Short mmCIF file of C-alpha atoms in Angstrom, two decimals:
data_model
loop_
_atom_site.label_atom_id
_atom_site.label_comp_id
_atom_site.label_asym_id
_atom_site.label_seq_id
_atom_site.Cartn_x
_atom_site.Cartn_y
_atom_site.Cartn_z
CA UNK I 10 97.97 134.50 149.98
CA UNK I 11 100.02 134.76 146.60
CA UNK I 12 102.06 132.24 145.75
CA UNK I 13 104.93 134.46 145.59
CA UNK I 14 103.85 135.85 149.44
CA UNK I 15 104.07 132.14 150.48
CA UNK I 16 107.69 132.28 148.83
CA UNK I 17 109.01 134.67 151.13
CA UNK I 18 106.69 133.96 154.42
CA UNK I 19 108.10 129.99 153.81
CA UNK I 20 111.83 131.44 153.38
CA UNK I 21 111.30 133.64 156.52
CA UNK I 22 110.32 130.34 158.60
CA UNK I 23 113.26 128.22 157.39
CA UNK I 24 115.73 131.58 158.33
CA UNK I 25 114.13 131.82 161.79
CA UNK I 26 114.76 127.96 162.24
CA UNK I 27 118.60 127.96 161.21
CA UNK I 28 119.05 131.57 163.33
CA UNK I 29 117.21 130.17 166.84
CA UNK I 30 119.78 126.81 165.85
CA UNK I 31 123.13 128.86 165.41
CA UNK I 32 122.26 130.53 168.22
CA UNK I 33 121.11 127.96 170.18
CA UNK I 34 124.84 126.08 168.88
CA UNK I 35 126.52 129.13 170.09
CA UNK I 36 125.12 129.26 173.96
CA UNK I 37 125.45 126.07 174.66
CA UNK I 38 129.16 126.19 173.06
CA UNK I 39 129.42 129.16 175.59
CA UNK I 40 127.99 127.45 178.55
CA UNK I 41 130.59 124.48 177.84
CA UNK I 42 133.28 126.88 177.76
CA UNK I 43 134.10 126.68 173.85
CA UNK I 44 134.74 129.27 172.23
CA UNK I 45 133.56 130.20 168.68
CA UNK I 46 134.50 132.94 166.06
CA UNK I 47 133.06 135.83 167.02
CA UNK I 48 131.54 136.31 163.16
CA UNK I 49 129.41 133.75 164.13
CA UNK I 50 127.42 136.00 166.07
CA UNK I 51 127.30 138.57 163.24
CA UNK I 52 125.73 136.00 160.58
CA UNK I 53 123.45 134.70 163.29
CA UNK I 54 122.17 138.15 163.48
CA UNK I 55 122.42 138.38 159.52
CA UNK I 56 120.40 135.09 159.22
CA UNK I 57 117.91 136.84 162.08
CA UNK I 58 117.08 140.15 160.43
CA UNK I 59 117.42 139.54 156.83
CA UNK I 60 116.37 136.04 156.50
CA UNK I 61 113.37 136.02 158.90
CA UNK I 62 112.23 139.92 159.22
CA UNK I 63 113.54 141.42 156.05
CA UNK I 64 111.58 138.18 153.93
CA UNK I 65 108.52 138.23 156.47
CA UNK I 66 107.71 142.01 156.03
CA UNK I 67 108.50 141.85 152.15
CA UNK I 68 106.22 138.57 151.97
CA UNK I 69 103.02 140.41 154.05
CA UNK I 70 103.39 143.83 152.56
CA UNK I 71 102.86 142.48 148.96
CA UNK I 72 100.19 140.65 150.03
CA UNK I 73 98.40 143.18 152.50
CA UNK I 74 98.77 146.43 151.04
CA UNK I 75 96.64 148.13 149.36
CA UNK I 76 96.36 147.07 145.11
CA UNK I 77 97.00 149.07 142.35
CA UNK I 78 95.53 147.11 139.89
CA UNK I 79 96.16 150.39 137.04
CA UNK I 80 99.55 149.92 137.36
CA UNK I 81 99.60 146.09 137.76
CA UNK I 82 96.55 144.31 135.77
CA UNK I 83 98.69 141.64 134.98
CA UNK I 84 98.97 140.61 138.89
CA UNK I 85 95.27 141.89 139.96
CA UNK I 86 97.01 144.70 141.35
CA UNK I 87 100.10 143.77 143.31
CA UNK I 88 103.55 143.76 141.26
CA UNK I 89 105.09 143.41 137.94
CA UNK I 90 105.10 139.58 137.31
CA UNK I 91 108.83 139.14 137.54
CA UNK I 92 109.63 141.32 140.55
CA UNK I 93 108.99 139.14 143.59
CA UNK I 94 111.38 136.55 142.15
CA UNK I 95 114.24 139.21 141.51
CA UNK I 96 113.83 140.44 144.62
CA UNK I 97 113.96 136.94 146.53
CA UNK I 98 116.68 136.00 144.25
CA UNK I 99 118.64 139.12 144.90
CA UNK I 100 117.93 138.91 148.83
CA UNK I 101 118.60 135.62 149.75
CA UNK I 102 121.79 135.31 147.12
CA UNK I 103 123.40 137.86 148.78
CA UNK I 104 122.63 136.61 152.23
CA UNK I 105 123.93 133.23 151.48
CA UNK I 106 127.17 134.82 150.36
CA UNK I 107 127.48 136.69 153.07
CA UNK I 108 127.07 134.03 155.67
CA UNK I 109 129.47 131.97 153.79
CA UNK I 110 131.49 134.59 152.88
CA UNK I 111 132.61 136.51 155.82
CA UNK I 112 133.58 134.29 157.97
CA UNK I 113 136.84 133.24 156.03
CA UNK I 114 137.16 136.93 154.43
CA UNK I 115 138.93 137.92 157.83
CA UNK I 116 141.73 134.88 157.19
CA UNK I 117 142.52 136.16 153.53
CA UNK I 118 140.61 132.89 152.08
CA UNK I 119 137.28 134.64 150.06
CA UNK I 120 138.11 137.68 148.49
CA UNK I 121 136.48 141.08 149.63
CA UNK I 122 134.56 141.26 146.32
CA UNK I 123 132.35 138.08 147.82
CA UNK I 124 131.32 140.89 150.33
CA UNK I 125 130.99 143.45 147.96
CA UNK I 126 128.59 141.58 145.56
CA UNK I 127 126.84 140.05 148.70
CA UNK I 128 125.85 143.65 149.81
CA UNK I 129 125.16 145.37 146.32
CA UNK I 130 122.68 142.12 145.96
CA UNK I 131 121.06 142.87 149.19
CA UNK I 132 120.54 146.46 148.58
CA UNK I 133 119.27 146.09 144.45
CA UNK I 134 116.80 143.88 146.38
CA UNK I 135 115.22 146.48 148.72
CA UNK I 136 115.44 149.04 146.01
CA UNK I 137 113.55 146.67 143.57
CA UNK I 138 111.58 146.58 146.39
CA UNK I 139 110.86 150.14 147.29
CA UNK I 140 110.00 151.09 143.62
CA UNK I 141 107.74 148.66 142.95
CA UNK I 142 105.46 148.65 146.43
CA UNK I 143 105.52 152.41 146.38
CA UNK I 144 102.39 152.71 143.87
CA UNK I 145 100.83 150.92 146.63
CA UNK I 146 101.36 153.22 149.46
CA UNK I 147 99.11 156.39 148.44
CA UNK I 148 96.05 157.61 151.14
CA UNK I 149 92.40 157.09 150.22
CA UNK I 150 90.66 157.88 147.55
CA UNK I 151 87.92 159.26 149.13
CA UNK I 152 89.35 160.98 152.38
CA UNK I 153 86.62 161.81 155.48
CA UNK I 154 86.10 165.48 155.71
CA UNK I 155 88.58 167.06 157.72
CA UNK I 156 91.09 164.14 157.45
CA UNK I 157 94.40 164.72 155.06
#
């Protein structure tokens, strides 16, 4: 597996450890009859998606699919050099700034730019993405008979 695979994959585990925690924190704060902010549940679900799917499936599709080593030579085939590292920077920035973030943007303490920059960063990432596996998704180069 690429080091930069291993990157994400590793940053997918340590998201998927702090989201079964906060939400582990949250039931038993339930069951005890405390309440907690309801954003809580939002950035559990934030920490969830983004920080153990959205890095897991990025991680495995740049190392599984298929190379173009034309386009690539410089990484056998799999991305320009600097574009896993944007992307991770760019995806996991803007998570952090979200979970820290929101919560005190509903009592007037962070400013809704925090949000704003938090999402723009998320997004950049999966476009940064997008662009740079879609060389990757193409059909075969030498399709069966009768299969398109």
């Amino acid at each position: 597996m690429p080091r930069e695979s291993r990157l994400f994959v590793k940053t997918s585990l340590v998201a998927i450890v702090v989201a079964f925690g906060a939400g582990g924190t949250m039931a038993i704060m339930k069951a005890l009859g405390w309440g907690f902010p309801d954003v809580w549940a939002t950035e559990h679900a934030h920490i969830a998606f983004v920080g153990w799917l959205v890095n897991l499936v990025i991680g495995i599709a740049w190392w599984m699919l298929p190379l173009n080593r034309e386009r690539f030579p410089s990484t056998a085939g799999r991305y320009p050099p600097n574009a896993p590292y944007v992307v991770w920077w760019l995806l996991n920035a803007g998570l952090c700034l979200r979970v820290v973030s929101e919560p005190y943007l509903a009592i007037g303490i962070v400013p809704r730019a925090a949000l704003v920059v938090a999402s723009c960063a998320q997004a950049l990432a999966i476009i940064v993405f997008a662009v740079t596996i879609w060389a990757r998704v193409r059909g075969p180069s030498h399709p069966a008979k009768g299969v398109r």
